[in-house]
Amino acid sequence: MISVAVVTYNGEKYLRPQLDSILSQLDSGDQVVVSDDGSKDSTREILKDYAGRDARVQLVDGPGQGVIANVECALKNCRGDYIFLADQDDVWAEDKVQVVMETFQSTGAMLVMHDARVVDQDCKKVLMPSFFSYRHSKKGAVKNIIKNSYMGCCMAFRRQVLEQVIPIPRDIQMHDQWIGVKCDLKYHRTVLLAETLLDYRRHEDNVSDFGHNTPWVMIKNRLKFLNRLLNRGMVG
């Protein structure tokens, strides 16, 4: 069984194409968990419409405590053996699920992350053909503590990984670095796929930022991240 964890907040502009691209690839017994964090636009109405027409879609109320807490809320409601993360505003390639699942089976990976291309808000203009190339993406805990290249919307992992990552510390920058590094430390079975299996929209409402902090802020964030790893136990 596959679960897809989606977090939403005021996502009415782009939500329908994303849900359609996900649902078209799932079996009848799979699950899409959408944790909505108090949207003020028509996002909840859209989600209620999908949930009313498709039993695979489960709408849950987010905790209203920010992105990381909302991601954790979605993950806690996932029942699948394999869990895919998804943003509200991207579009999945039509063979994403098939390619990722084949990779799990052929490699024994615990976590799979594929490449993405960055596009404009209308998915018409390619702004960046490869996130991997831009970010110099590599697996490994040390590399991704120093400079994170894990991108949550491109990730899928086995259910066992949840035992390592939940609860997610609320004061780290983002959940994707935490999930990737914790998985690396525990299992050493991460696979990066060069296939571009997602269109990542860039628009004025993006939560994630491709910019860089000042050196001091970057050092402080890394020290905080390391402290949370040590407090939790590096592999537990």
GROMACS .gro file of N, CA and C in nm, residues 51-147:
model
  291
   51ALA      N    1  -1.238   1.444  -0.170
   51ALA     CA    2  -1.263   1.338  -0.072
   51ALA      C    3  -1.402   1.280  -0.089
   52GLY      N    4  -1.498   1.362  -0.128
   52GLY     CA    5  -1.634   1.314  -0.149
   52GLY      C    6  -1.648   1.224  -0.270
   53ARG      N    7  -1.560   1.245  -0.369
   53ARG     CA    8  -1.567   1.167  -0.493
   53ARG      C    9  -1.469   1.051  -0.496
   54ASP      N   10  -1.367   1.054  -0.410
   54ASP     CA   11  -1.261   0.953  -0.415
   54ASP      C   12  -1.224   0.911  -0.273
   55ALA      N   13  -1.253   0.785  -0.240
   55ALA     CA   14  -1.231   0.735  -0.104
   55ALA      C   15  -1.084   0.731  -0.067
   56ARG      N   16  -0.995   0.742  -0.165
   56ARG     CA   17  -0.852   0.740  -0.135
   56ARG      C   18  -0.805   0.869  -0.069
   57VAL      N   19  -0.881   0.976  -0.083
   57VAL     CA   20  -0.840   1.107  -0.031
   57VAL      C   21  -0.895   1.125   0.111
   58GLN      N   22  -0.804   1.150   0.204
   58GLN     CA   23  -0.840   1.170   0.345
   58GLN      C   24  -0.796   1.310   0.387
   59LEU      N   25  -0.890   1.394   0.424
   59LEU     CA   26  -0.862   1.530   0.469
   59LEU      C   27  -0.854   1.533   0.621
   60VAL      N   28  -0.744   1.585   0.672
   60VAL     CA   29  -0.727   1.599   0.817
   60VAL      C   30  -0.696   1.745   0.849
   61ASP      N   31  -0.724   1.784   0.972
   61ASP     CA   32  -0.698   1.921   1.016
   61ASP      C   33  -0.556   1.933   1.069
   62GLY      N   34  -0.479   2.022   1.011
   62GLY     CA   35  -0.345   2.047   1.059
   62GLY      C   36  -0.347   2.116   1.194
   63PRO      N   37  -0.233   2.115   1.266
   63PRO     CA   38  -0.229   2.171   1.401
   63PRO      C   39  -0.218   2.323   1.406
   64GLY      N   40  -0.196   2.388   1.290
   64GLY     CA   41  -0.183   2.533   1.290
   64GLY      C   42  -0.057   2.582   1.356
   65GLN      N   43   0.050   2.504   1.344
   65GLN     CA   44   0.176   2.539   1.409
   65GLN      C   45   0.293   2.545   1.310
   66GLY      N   46   0.262   2.566   1.182
   66GLY     CA   47   0.369   2.579   1.084
   66GLY      C   48   0.387   2.454   1.000
   67VAL      N   49   0.477   2.465   0.901
   67VAL     CA   50   0.494   2.360   0.800
   67VAL      C   51   0.541   2.229   0.862
   68ILE      N   52   0.642   2.233   0.947
   68ILE     CA   53   0.698   2.108   1.001
   68ILE      C   54   0.592   2.032   1.080
   69ALA      N   55   0.519   2.101   1.166
   69ALA     CA   56   0.413   2.035   1.243
   69ALA      C   57   0.305   1.980   1.151
   70ASN      N   58   0.278   2.049   1.042
   70ASN     CA   59   0.175   2.002   0.949
   70ASN      C   60   0.222   1.878   0.873
   71VAL      N   61   0.350   1.875   0.834
   71VAL     CA   62   0.406   1.755   0.772
   71VAL      C   63   0.395   1.636   0.866
   72GLU      N   64   0.432   1.657   0.991
   72GLU     CA   65   0.424   1.548   1.089
   72GLU      C   66   0.281   1.499   1.106
   73CYS      N   67   0.186   1.591   1.105
   73CYS     CA   68   0.045   1.553   1.116
   73CYS      C   69   0.005   1.463   1.000
   74ALA      N   70   0.043   1.499   0.879
   74ALA     CA   71   0.011   1.416   0.763
   74ALA      C   72   0.075   1.279   0.775
   75LEU      N   73   0.203   1.276   0.813
   75LEU     CA   74   0.275   1.149   0.824
   75LEU      C   75   0.212   1.056   0.928
   76LYS      N   76   0.165   1.112   1.037
   76LYS     CA   77   0.105   1.030   1.142
   76LYS      C   78  -0.024   0.963   1.097
   77ASN      N   79  -0.087   1.016   0.992
   77ASN     CA   80  -0.211   0.959   0.941
   77ASN      C   81  -0.189   0.865   0.823
   78CYS      N   82  -0.063   0.845   0.785
   78CYS     CA   83  -0.032   0.755   0.673
   78CYS      C   84  -0.030   0.610   0.719
   79ARG      N   85  -0.096   0.523   0.645
   79ARG     CA   86  -0.103   0.381   0.680
   79ARG      C   87  -0.021   0.293   0.585
   80GLY      N   88   0.033   0.352   0.481
   80GLY     CA   89   0.098   0.274   0.377
   80GLY      C   90   0.232   0.216   0.415
   81ASP      N   91   0.273   0.114   0.341
   81ASP     CA   92   0.406   0.057   0.356
   81ASP      C   93   0.513   0.145   0.293
   82TYR      N   94   0.471   0.225   0.197
   82TYR     CA   95   0.559   0.321   0.131
   82TYR      C   96   0.492   0.457   0.136
   83ILE      N   97   0.569   0.559   0.172
   83ILE     CA   98   0.515   0.692   0.192
   83ILE      C   99   0.585   0.790   0.098
   84PHE      N  100   0.506   0.860   0.018
   84PHE     CA  101   0.555   0.965  -0.070
   84PHE      C  102   0.520   1.100  -0.010
   85LEU      N  103   0.611   1.195  -0.015
   85LEU     CA  104   0.582   1.331   0.026
   85LEU      C  105   0.544   1.413  -0.097
   86ALA      N  106   0.452   1.507  -0.078
   86ALA     CA  107   0.408   1.589  -0.191
   86ALA      C  108   0.373   1.729  -0.145
   87ASP      N  109   0.413   1.828  -0.224
   87ASP     CA  110   0.371   1.965  -0.201
   87ASP      C  111   0.236   1.988  -0.269
   88GLN      N  112   0.174   2.099  -0.238
   88GLN     CA  113   0.040   2.127  -0.290
   88GLN      C  114   0.041   2.183  -0.432
   89ASP      N  115   0.158   2.226  -0.481
   89ASP     CA  116   0.159   2.306  -0.603
   89ASP      C  117   0.247   2.250  -0.714
   90ASP      N  118   0.298   2.128  -0.699
   90ASP     CA  119   0.380   2.068  -0.803
   90ASP      C  120   0.295   1.980  -0.894
   91VAL      N  121   0.359   1.917  -0.991
   91VAL     CA  122   0.291   1.821  -1.078
   91VAL      C  123   0.383   1.700  -1.096
   92TRP      N  124   0.329   1.582  -1.066
   92TRP     CA  125   0.408   1.459  -1.078
   92TRP      C  126   0.414   1.413  -1.224
   93ALA      N  127   0.531   1.362  -1.264
   93ALA     CA  128   0.541   1.294  -1.393
   93ALA      C  129   0.451   1.171  -1.391
   94GLU      N  130   0.398   1.133  -1.507
   94GLU     CA  131   0.296   1.028  -1.512
   94GLU      C  132   0.351   0.890  -1.475
   95ASP      N  133   0.484   0.873  -1.475
   95ASP     CA  134   0.541   0.744  -1.437
   95ASP      C  135   0.618   0.750  -1.306
   96LYS      N  136   0.598   0.855  -1.228
   96LYS     CA  137   0.674   0.872  -1.105
   96LYS      C  138   0.659   0.753  -1.009
   97VAL      N  139   0.537   0.717  -0.979
   97VAL     CA  140   0.514   0.610  -0.881
   97VAL      C  141   0.574   0.480  -0.932
   98GLN      N  142   0.553   0.448  -1.057
   98GLN     CA  143   0.607   0.324  -1.114
   98GLN      C  144   0.759   0.319  -1.104
   99VAL      N  145   0.825   0.427  -1.142
   99VAL     CA  146   0.972   0.431  -1.141
   99VAL      C  147   1.026   0.421  -0.998
  100VAL      N  148   0.965   0.494  -0.907
  100VAL     CA  149   1.013   0.492  -0.768
  100VAL      C  150   0.991   0.355  -0.705
  101MET      N  151   0.874   0.296  -0.727
  101MET     CA  152   0.847   0.165  -0.667
  101MET      C  153   0.938   0.057  -0.726
  102GLU      N  154   0.965   0.064  -0.854
  102GLU     CA  155   1.060  -0.030  -0.914
  102GLU      C  156   1.199  -0.015  -0.853
  103THR      N  157   1.235   0.107  -0.819
  103THR     CA  158   1.365   0.131  -0.755
  103THR      C  159   1.371   0.073  -0.615
  104PHE      N  160   1.263   0.088  -0.540
  104PHE     CA  161   1.259   0.024  -0.408
  104PHE      C  162   1.280  -0.126  -0.421
  105GLN      N  163   1.211  -0.189  -0.515
  105GLN     CA  164   1.217  -0.334  -0.528
  105GLN      C  165   1.353  -0.382  -0.579
  106SER      N  166   1.413  -0.308  -0.669
  106SER     CA  167   1.539  -0.354  -0.730
  106SER      C  168   1.662  -0.325  -0.645
  107THR      N  169   1.653  -0.224  -0.557
  107THR     CA  170   1.772  -0.184  -0.480
  107THR      C  171   1.763  -0.214  -0.332
  108GLY      N  172   1.643  -0.237  -0.281
  108GLY     CA  173   1.627  -0.254  -0.137
  108GLY      C  174   1.641  -0.124  -0.060
  109ALA      N  175   1.626  -0.010  -0.128
  109ALA     CA  176   1.643   0.120  -0.065
  109ALA      C  177   1.541   0.141   0.047
  110MET      N  178   1.580   0.220   0.146
  110MET     CA  179   1.487   0.266   0.248
  110MET      C  180   1.427   0.401   0.210
  111LEU      N  181   1.504   0.481   0.137
  111LEU     CA  182   1.457   0.612   0.092
  111LEU      C  183   1.503   0.634  -0.052
  112VAL      N  184   1.412   0.681  -0.135
  112VAL     CA  185   1.442   0.714  -0.275
  112VAL      C  186   1.411   0.861  -0.297
  113MET      N  187   1.505   0.933  -0.359
  113MET     CA  188   1.478   1.071  -0.398
  113MET      C  189   1.515   1.088  -0.545
  114HIS      N  190   1.422   1.142  -0.623
  114HIS     CA  191   1.444   1.161  -0.766
  114HIS      C  192   1.471   1.307  -0.798
  115ASP      N  193   1.517   1.333  -0.918
  115ASP     CA  194   1.544   1.469  -0.962
  115ASP      C  195   1.412   1.539  -0.999
  116ALA      N  196   1.419   1.671  -1.009
  116ALA     CA  197   1.304   1.752  -1.049
  116ALA      C  198   1.352   1.865  -1.137
  117ARG      N  199   1.262   1.912  -1.220
  117ARG     CA  200   1.292   2.035  -1.294
  117ARG      C  201   1.209   2.148  -1.235
  118VAL      N  202   1.267   2.266  -1.229
  118VAL     CA  203   1.200   2.383  -1.174
  118VAL      C  204   1.136   2.460  -1.288
  119VAL      N  205   1.008   2.491  -1.273
  119VAL     CA  206   0.931   2.557  -1.379
  119VAL      C  207   0.863   2.682  -1.324
  120ASP      N  208   0.811   2.763  -1.414
  120ASP     CA  209   0.737   2.880  -1.372
  120ASP      C  210   0.599   2.840  -1.320
  121GLN      N  211   0.522   2.938  -1.276
  121GLN     CA  212   0.395   2.907  -1.210
  121GLN      C  213   0.294   2.840  -1.302
  122ASP      N  214   0.312   2.854  -1.432
  122ASP     CA  215   0.220   2.792  -1.528
  122ASP      C  216   0.273   2.660  -1.583
  123CYS      N  217   0.387   2.615  -1.532
  123CYS     CA  218   0.451   2.491  -1.580
  123CYS      C  219   0.481   2.496  -1.730
  124LYS      N  220   0.507   2.614  -1.783
  124LYS     CA  221   0.535   2.629  -1.926
  124LYS      C  222   0.681   2.659  -1.955
  125LYS      N  223   0.747   2.728  -1.865
  125LYS     CA  224   0.886   2.767  -1.886
  125LYS      C  225   0.976   2.694  -1.787
  126VAL      N  226   1.079   2.628  -1.837
  126VAL     CA  227   1.173   2.559  -1.750
  126VAL      C  228   1.276   2.659  -1.699
  127LEU      N  229   1.278   2.680  -1.569
  127LEU     CA  230   1.372   2.773  -1.508
  127LEU      C  231   1.502   2.705  -1.471
  128MET      N  232   1.495   2.575  -1.443
  128MET     CA  233   1.612   2.498  -1.400
  128MET      C  234   1.587   2.353  -1.439
  129PRO      N  235   1.664   2.296  -1.533
  129PRO     CA  236   1.633   2.161  -1.581
  129PRO      C  237   1.661   2.051  -1.481
  130SER      N  238   1.745   2.077  -1.383
  130SER     CA  239   1.780   1.972  -1.287
  130SER      C  240   1.808   2.031  -1.150
  131PHE      N  241   1.724   1.995  -1.052
  131PHE     CA  242   1.751   2.035  -0.914
  131PHE      C  243   1.879   1.970  -0.864
  132PHE      N  244   1.903   1.846  -0.902
  132PHE     CA  245   2.024   1.776  -0.859
  132PHE      C  246   2.150   1.853  -0.901
  133SER      N  247   2.152   1.900  -1.024
  133SER     CA  248   2.269   1.974  -1.072
  133SER      C  249   2.286   2.105  -0.999
  134TYR      N  250   2.177   2.176  -0.979
  134TYR     CA  251   2.182   2.304  -0.910
  134TYR      C  252   2.232   2.288  -0.767
  135ARG      N  253   2.184   2.184  -0.699
  135ARG     CA  254   2.212   2.167  -0.556
  135ARG      C  255   2.332   2.075  -0.532
  136HIS      N  256   2.391   2.022  -0.639
  136HIS     CA  257   2.500   1.925  -0.624
  136HIS      C  258   2.456   1.811  -0.530
  137SER      N  259   2.341   1.756  -0.560
  137SER     CA  260   2.278   1.658  -0.471
  137SER      C  261   2.360   1.530  -0.459
  138LYS      N  262   2.378   1.487  -0.336
  138LYS     CA  263   2.442   1.361  -0.304
  138LYS      C  264   2.377   1.308  -0.177
  139LYS      N  265   2.385   1.178  -0.159
  139LYS     CA  266   2.335   1.121  -0.035
  139LYS      C  267   2.446   1.126   0.070
  140GLY      N  268   2.410   1.092   0.194
  140GLY     CA  269   2.508   1.089   0.301
  140GLY      C  270   2.480   1.193   0.407
  141ALA      N  271   2.492   1.152   0.534
  141ALA     CA  272   2.457   1.240   0.645
  141ALA      C  273   2.549   1.362   0.654
  142VAL      N  274   2.679   1.341   0.647
  142VAL     CA  275   2.774   1.451   0.664
  142VAL      C  276   2.754   1.557   0.555
  143LYS      N  277   2.745   1.511   0.430
  143LYS     CA  278   2.727   1.605   0.320
  143LYS      C  279   2.601   1.688   0.338
  144ASN      N  280   2.491   1.626   0.382
  144ASN     CA  281   2.364   1.695   0.388
  144ASN      C  282   2.343   1.771   0.519
  145ILE      N  283   2.429   1.750   0.617
  145ILE     CA  284   2.432   1.839   0.733
  145ILE      C  285   2.506   1.967   0.696
  146ILE      N  286   2.616   1.953   0.624
  146ILE     CA  287   2.693   2.069   0.582
  146ILE      C  288   2.615   2.153   0.482
  147LYS      N  289   2.563   2.089   0.379
  147LYS     CA  290   2.482   2.157   0.278
  147LYS      C  291   2.371   2.064   0.233
   0.00000   0.00000   0.00000
